[in-house]
Every structure is written in C-alpha cells, then in structure tokens.
Amino acid sequence: MTAENASGNDLLTHCFQNKTIFNEQLLAGKTAVISGAGGGIGKVISCLYARLGATVILCGRNRAKLQNLSTALTQQGFKSDIYSLNIREPLQVEGLFHYLSEEFDGLDVLINNAGGQFPQPAIDFSYKGWQAVIDTNLNGTWYMMQNAARYWRDLDRPGNIINMVTVIDRGMLGVSHTCAARAGVIYLSKSMAVEWAPYNIRINCVAPGAIESSGLSAYSDEARATFAYSNPMKTMGETWDIAECCVYLASDASKFMTGDVMVLDGGGRLWGELWTAGKPDYFNV
C-alpha cells in the first residue's frame, strides 16, 4: 500500500512504518512549522519530520484535522502542537509567530505547504476565484515568509524556509492562476535568498509534478486518468518523495543550497502533456 491509496489511520500507519533513507534522529532538536498540515502532502511531511525527531507545529484552517494528526503523533511518542489559522490573513500569521515566541525556544524550519487551486479555463475565471488562489498561494506564502524572517532576525538566529510550488517551465494549462502565484513564489524566494542571506536565512522551493495525493480530488476522472502519462517515466510520484525531499532541505546536507528549486516531476518539464481541465479538441490532431 502506498500513502496515496491509503486513507485516514491507514495513511498515518503507512507514514510511521514506511522505509526512509534518513537516520531516525536526523531532525532531533529541531522545530518546524508546517502549513497545510491537515491533509495530503502536508500530513506526510509532518509525520516524517516528527518521526525523525523534530517537534512539528501543525498549521491549517481545519482545527479538527490538525488535532487528529497531533493526537496520532503523540500516541507514537512524537512531539507536535497545533495552531489554526488562515494564511491569507496577515494578522493571523502575526499571531502564529507571537505564539511561537511565547511557547517555544526557537524555530528552525518553515514549510509553506498550504495552497490550493481548481481546474478551469482561464477565460472563465471569476474575479473571486482568481483572487482566492493568488491570496492563498502567493500572498499567504509571503506573509509566512516575512514574519518568519523577522522572527529569526530579531532573535539573531539562522532560518530555513521551504516553499511548495509547482513546475512552471512550460506553464500550467487549466490552472494558470496557481502557475502565476507559484512563479511569484519562486522568484520571490530567489530574491529573498540574496536579501536575507545576511540574516543567515536559507530559502528553497520544492516543485512537485503529478503526485498521487488527496489533492487529486479537485480534478475530473478524465484529467486524472492522463496524469501518469504526463512525463517520460509514465508514472506518478508519491507524497513520500516530496516529504523526503523536504527532509533533505531541512538537514545539513543542503547547507550550501539557497535560492533554488528542487523539481520532482518524472521529467515532465522536458516531455509530456498535462491537461488539468481536459484536453481541448483543438489539440487533438
């Protein structure tokens, strides 16, 4: 069973038992904030980080999901806490970092995983739909980045930001709103990697391609059926692949890396078609 075709407690069991290449105490003593931790990729990252010794601060809008995950981690002897917020709201993000200052000795890693989109031809986007995706994927990520940087600057401590983005090399047909937002995050990360280097803050991005996760529920059966053929490996990645990539970026193995993007897409940026809203008849030649 993979993490992607498991659900509920089965997913957690898989994450706790799945083989990892990393030492079980690699992240011991580290504290990590993970947004969008309630499901999908965020849940798997949270489980792996906790399993490798980190204290994980689980963030998201659905407090019940966060509490269920935290309870499961506690039952395994792992360390976690929860903080419910909407990253679109800057005052709520400020509140998170005030809480961290009061309740924890420090923060080592911020993973900006929260985000979302819906497949639709761009010509049909409503103003509200466009704004919702931009506010979450770009603005919300920025609020988290800026507040984390201020936190580390004021404490004179190093920091490490990992931003979840997407593969933008050839655009993203059917989800151009998230392509625009994630492109903004990538080049924001590159800029801040230089600007915040004097504060000893590293910033890198992870760009998943077609990944088997709960996020696939946003797409039609027709679209999902083609995702495995969107790359030359003719398969889909697993959430575990993304989680282990995030562990590498949190570890000292990546200490000389900043301002970069790690792409996990099976080579899809080089070859393949990804039609998230279905392939128009115009291209069926």
Coordinates of C-alpha atoms in Angstrom, one line a residue:
M1 CA 0.0 0.0 0.0
T2 CA 1.3 3.5 -0.8
A3 CA 0.4 6.6 1.2
E4 CA -1.6 7.8 -1.8
N5 CA -4.1 4.9 -1.9
A6 CA -4.4 4.8 1.9
S7 CA -6.7 6.9 3.9
G8 CA -7.3 8.0 7.5
N9 CA -5.5 6.0 10.0
D10 CA -4.1 3.7 7.3
L11 CA -2.2 6.7 5.9
L12 CA -0.7 7.5 9.3
T13 CA 0.3 3.9 9.8
H14 CA 2.0 3.9 6.4
C15 CA 3.9 7.1 7.2
F16 CA 5.1 5.7 10.6
Q17 CA 6.2 2.4 9.1
N18 CA 7.4 3.3 5.6
K19 CA 11.2 2.9 4.9
T20 CA 13.2 6.1 4.9
I21 CA 16.7 6.7 3.8
F22 CA 17.3 9.1 6.7
N23 CA 18.6 8.5 10.2
E24 CA 15.8 8.3 12.7
Q25 CA 17.2 11.1 14.7
L26 CA 18.3 13.4 11.9
L27 CA 15.9 16.2 12.9
A28 CA 16.1 15.7 16.6
G29 CA 16.1 19.0 18.5
K30 CA 14.6 20.9 15.5
T31 CA 11.3 22.7 15.5
A32 CA 9.3 23.0 12.2
V33 CA 6.2 24.9 11.3
I34 CA 4.2 23.2 8.5
S35 CA 1.3 24.9 6.9
G36 CA -1.4 22.9 5.2
A37 CA -0.6 20.1 7.6
G38 CA -4.1 18.7 7.8
G39 CA -4.0 16.5 4.7
G40 CA -2.2 15.3 1.6
I41 CA 1.4 16.3 1.2
G42 CA 1.4 18.3 4.4
K43 CA 0.3 15.4 6.6
V44 CA 3.0 13.1 5.2
I45 CA 5.7 15.8 5.6
S46 CA 4.6 16.3 9.2
C47 CA 4.6 12.6 10.0
L48 CA 8.1 12.1 8.6
Y49 CA 9.6 15.2 10.3
A50 CA 8.1 14.1 13.6
R51 CA 9.4 10.5 13.1
L52 CA 12.9 11.9 12.5
G53 CA 12.8 13.7 15.8
A54 CA 11.5 17.2 15.0
T55 CA 8.8 19.0 17.0
V56 CA 6.2 19.9 14.4
I57 CA 3.8 22.8 14.7
L58 CA 0.8 21.7 12.6
C59 CA -0.9 24.7 10.9
G60 CA -4.1 24.9 8.8
R61 CA -7.7 26.1 8.8
N62 CA -9.3 22.9 9.9
R63 CA -8.5 22.6 13.6
A64 CA -10.2 19.1 13.9
K65 CA -7.9 17.7 11.2
L66 CA -4.8 19.2 12.9
Q67 CA -5.9 17.8 16.3
N68 CA -6.5 14.3 14.9
L69 CA -3.0 14.3 13.4
S70 CA -1.4 15.7 16.6
T71 CA -3.1 13.0 18.7
A72 CA -1.8 10.3 16.4
L73 CA 1.7 11.7 16.6
T74 CA 1.5 11.9 20.4
Q75 CA 0.4 8.2 20.5
Q76 CA 3.5 7.3 18.6
G77 CA 5.7 9.2 21.1
F78 CA 6.3 12.1 18.7
K79 CA 6.2 15.8 19.5
S80 CA 3.7 18.2 18.0
D81 CA 1.5 21.2 18.6
I82 CA -1.3 22.8 16.5
Y83 CA -2.1 26.3 15.5
S84 CA -5.2 27.0 13.5
L85 CA -5.1 30.0 11.1
N86 CA -5.8 31.2 7.6
I87 CA -2.6 32.3 6.0
R88 CA -4.5 34.8 3.8
E89 CA -5.0 36.9 6.9
P90 CA -1.7 38.7 7.9
L91 CA -2.8 39.4 11.5
Q92 CA -3.4 35.7 12.0
V93 CA 0.0 34.9 10.7
E94 CA 1.5 37.5 13.1
G95 CA -0.4 35.7 15.8
L96 CA 1.3 32.4 15.0
F97 CA 4.8 33.9 15.4
H98 CA 3.8 35.6 18.6
Y99 CA 2.7 32.2 19.9
L100 CA 6.0 30.7 18.8
S101 CA 7.9 33.4 20.6
E102 CA 6.0 32.7 23.8
E103 CA 5.7 28.9 23.7
F104 CA 8.9 27.6 22.0
D105 CA 12.6 28.1 22.4
G106 CA 13.1 28.6 18.7
L107 CA 12.1 27.8 15.2
D108 CA 14.4 26.0 12.7
V109 CA 12.3 25.3 9.6
L110 CA 9.2 26.8 8.0
I111 CA 7.5 24.8 5.3
N112 CA 5.0 26.8 3.3
N113 CA 2.9 23.9 2.0
A114 CA -0.6 25.4 2.3
G115 CA -2.2 26.3 -1.0
G116 CA -4.9 25.3 -3.5
Q117 CA -6.4 25.7 -6.9
F118 CA -9.2 24.5 -9.1
P119 CA -9.0 23.4 -12.8
Q120 CA -10.8 25.8 -15.2
P121 CA -10.0 27.5 -18.5
A122 CA -8.5 30.9 -17.6
I123 CA -11.0 32.8 -19.7
D124 CA -13.8 31.6 -17.3
F125 CA -12.1 32.6 -14.1
S126 CA -14.2 34.8 -11.8
Y127 CA -12.6 37.7 -10.1
K128 CA -13.2 36.0 -6.8
G129 CA -11.8 32.7 -7.9
W130 CA -8.6 34.3 -9.2
Q131 CA -8.2 36.4 -6.1
A132 CA -8.7 33.4 -3.8
V133 CA -5.8 31.4 -5.4
I134 CA -3.5 34.4 -5.6
D135 CA -4.2 35.3 -2.0
T136 CA -3.5 31.8 -0.7
N137 CA -0.6 30.7 -2.8
L138 CA 1.3 33.9 -3.2
N139 CA 0.2 36.4 -0.6
G140 CA -0.2 33.8 2.2
T141 CA 3.2 32.4 1.5
W142 CA 4.7 35.8 1.6
Y143 CA 3.1 36.7 5.0
M144 CA 4.6 33.5 6.4
M145 CA 8.0 34.1 4.9
Q146 CA 8.2 37.7 6.1
N147 CA 7.1 37.0 9.6
A148 CA 9.5 34.1 9.9
A149 CA 12.3 36.3 8.7
R150 CA 11.5 39.0 11.2
Y151 CA 11.3 36.3 13.9
W152 CA 14.8 35.0 13.1
R153 CA 16.3 38.4 12.6
D154 CA 15.0 39.7 16.0
L155 CA 16.4 36.6 17.8
D156 CA 19.6 36.6 15.7
R157 CA 19.1 33.0 14.8
P158 CA 19.5 31.2 11.4
G159 CA 16.4 30.2 9.5
N160 CA 15.3 27.8 6.8
I161 CA 12.3 28.3 4.5
I162 CA 11.0 25.6 2.2
N163 CA 8.2 26.8 -0.2
M164 CA 6.0 24.3 -2.0
V165 CA 5.5 25.5 -5.6
T166 CA 4.8 23.8 -8.9
V167 CA 6.5 23.1 -12.2
I168 CA 6.1 26.3 -14.2
D169 CA 8.7 25.7 -17.0
R170 CA 6.0 25.3 -19.7
G171 CA 3.1 26.9 -18.0
M172 CA 0.3 25.0 -16.4
L173 CA -2.7 24.6 -18.6
G174 CA -6.1 24.8 -16.8
V175 CA -4.6 26.2 -13.6
S176 CA -2.9 29.3 -14.8
H177 CA -3.9 31.2 -11.6
T178 CA -1.7 28.9 -9.5
C179 CA 1.0 29.0 -12.1
A180 CA 1.1 32.8 -11.8
A181 CA 1.1 32.6 -8.0
R182 CA 3.8 29.9 -7.8
A183 CA 6.0 31.6 -10.3
G184 CA 5.8 34.6 -8.0
V185 CA 6.8 32.5 -5.0
I186 CA 9.8 31.0 -6.9
Y187 CA 11.2 34.4 -7.9
L188 CA 10.3 35.9 -4.5
S189 CA 12.3 33.0 -3.0
K190 CA 15.3 33.7 -5.3
S191 CA 15.2 37.4 -4.4
M192 CA 14.9 36.8 -0.7
A193 CA 17.7 34.2 -0.7
V194 CA 20.0 37.0 -1.5
E195 CA 18.4 39.8 0.5
W196 CA 18.1 37.6 3.6
A197 CA 21.5 35.9 3.3
P198 CA 23.0 38.5 5.9
Y199 CA 20.5 37.1 8.4
N200 CA 21.6 33.5 7.7
I201 CA 18.3 32.5 6.3
R202 CA 18.1 29.9 3.5
I203 CA 15.2 29.7 1.1
N204 CA 14.5 26.9 -1.3
C205 CA 11.5 25.6 -3.2
V206 CA 10.1 22.1 -4.0
A207 CA 8.2 21.7 -7.2
P208 CA 6.1 18.5 -7.4
G209 CA 4.8 17.3 -10.7
A210 CA 1.9 14.8 -10.9
I211 CA 1.7 13.4 -7.4
E212 CA -0.7 10.8 -6.0
S213 CA -2.4 12.7 -3.1
S214 CA -5.7 13.7 -1.8
G215 CA -5.4 16.9 -3.8
L216 CA -6.3 14.9 -6.9
S217 CA -9.9 15.1 -5.9
A218 CA -10.1 18.6 -7.4
Y219 CA -9.7 17.1 -10.9
S220 CA -12.0 15.2 -13.1
D221 CA -11.8 11.5 -13.7
E222 CA -10.8 12.3 -17.3
A223 CA -8.0 14.5 -16.2
R224 CA -6.7 12.2 -13.5
A225 CA -6.5 9.3 -16.0
T226 CA -3.9 11.1 -18.0
F227 CA -1.6 12.3 -15.2
A228 CA 0.6 9.2 -15.2
Y229 CA 1.4 9.8 -18.8
S230 CA 2.5 13.4 -18.3
N231 CA 6.1 12.6 -18.0
P232 CA 8.7 10.2 -19.7
M233 CA 8.7 7.9 -16.7
K234 CA 4.9 7.3 -17.3
T235 CA 4.1 7.2 -13.6
M236 CA 3.1 9.5 -10.8
G237 CA 5.1 10.4 -7.8
E238 CA 4.3 9.8 -4.2
T239 CA 3.8 12.2 -1.3
W240 CA 6.7 10.3 0.4
D241 CA 9.0 11.5 -2.4
I242 CA 8.1 15.1 -1.5
A243 CA 8.4 14.5 2.2
E244 CA 11.9 13.1 1.9
C245 CA 12.9 16.0 -0.3
C246 CA 11.8 18.4 2.4
V247 CA 13.9 16.5 5.0
Y248 CA 17.0 16.9 2.8
L249 CA 16.3 20.6 2.6
A250 CA 15.9 20.8 6.4
S251 CA 19.2 18.9 7.0
D252 CA 22.8 20.0 7.0
A253 CA 23.2 18.1 3.7
S254 CA 21.7 21.1 2.0
K255 CA 23.6 23.8 4.0
F256 CA 25.2 25.3 0.9
M257 CA 22.0 25.5 -1.1
T258 CA 19.7 28.5 -1.3
G259 CA 17.5 30.2 -3.8
D260 CA 17.0 27.0 -5.8
V261 CA 14.1 24.8 -6.9
M262 CA 14.1 21.1 -6.5
V263 CA 11.8 19.6 -9.2
L264 CA 10.2 16.2 -8.7
D265 CA 8.1 15.6 -11.8
G266 CA 9.5 12.5 -13.5
G267 CA 10.9 14.6 -16.3
G268 CA 7.5 16.1 -17.1
R269 CA 9.0 19.6 -17.7
L270 CA 11.0 18.0 -20.5
W271 CA 8.4 15.8 -22.2
G272 CA 4.7 15.1 -21.8
E273 CA 1.3 16.7 -21.6
L274 CA -0.6 17.8 -18.5
W275 CA -4.2 18.9 -19.1
T276 CA -5.7 19.6 -15.7
A277 CA -9.0 20.8 -17.1
G278 CA -9.2 18.3 -20.0
K279 CA -7.6 18.5 -23.5
P280 CA -9.4 20.8 -25.9
D281 CA -10.4 19.3 -29.2
Y282 CA -8.2 21.9 -31.0
F283 CA -5.1 20.0 -29.9
N284 CA -6.4 16.5 -30.8
V285 CA -4.7 16.2 -34.2

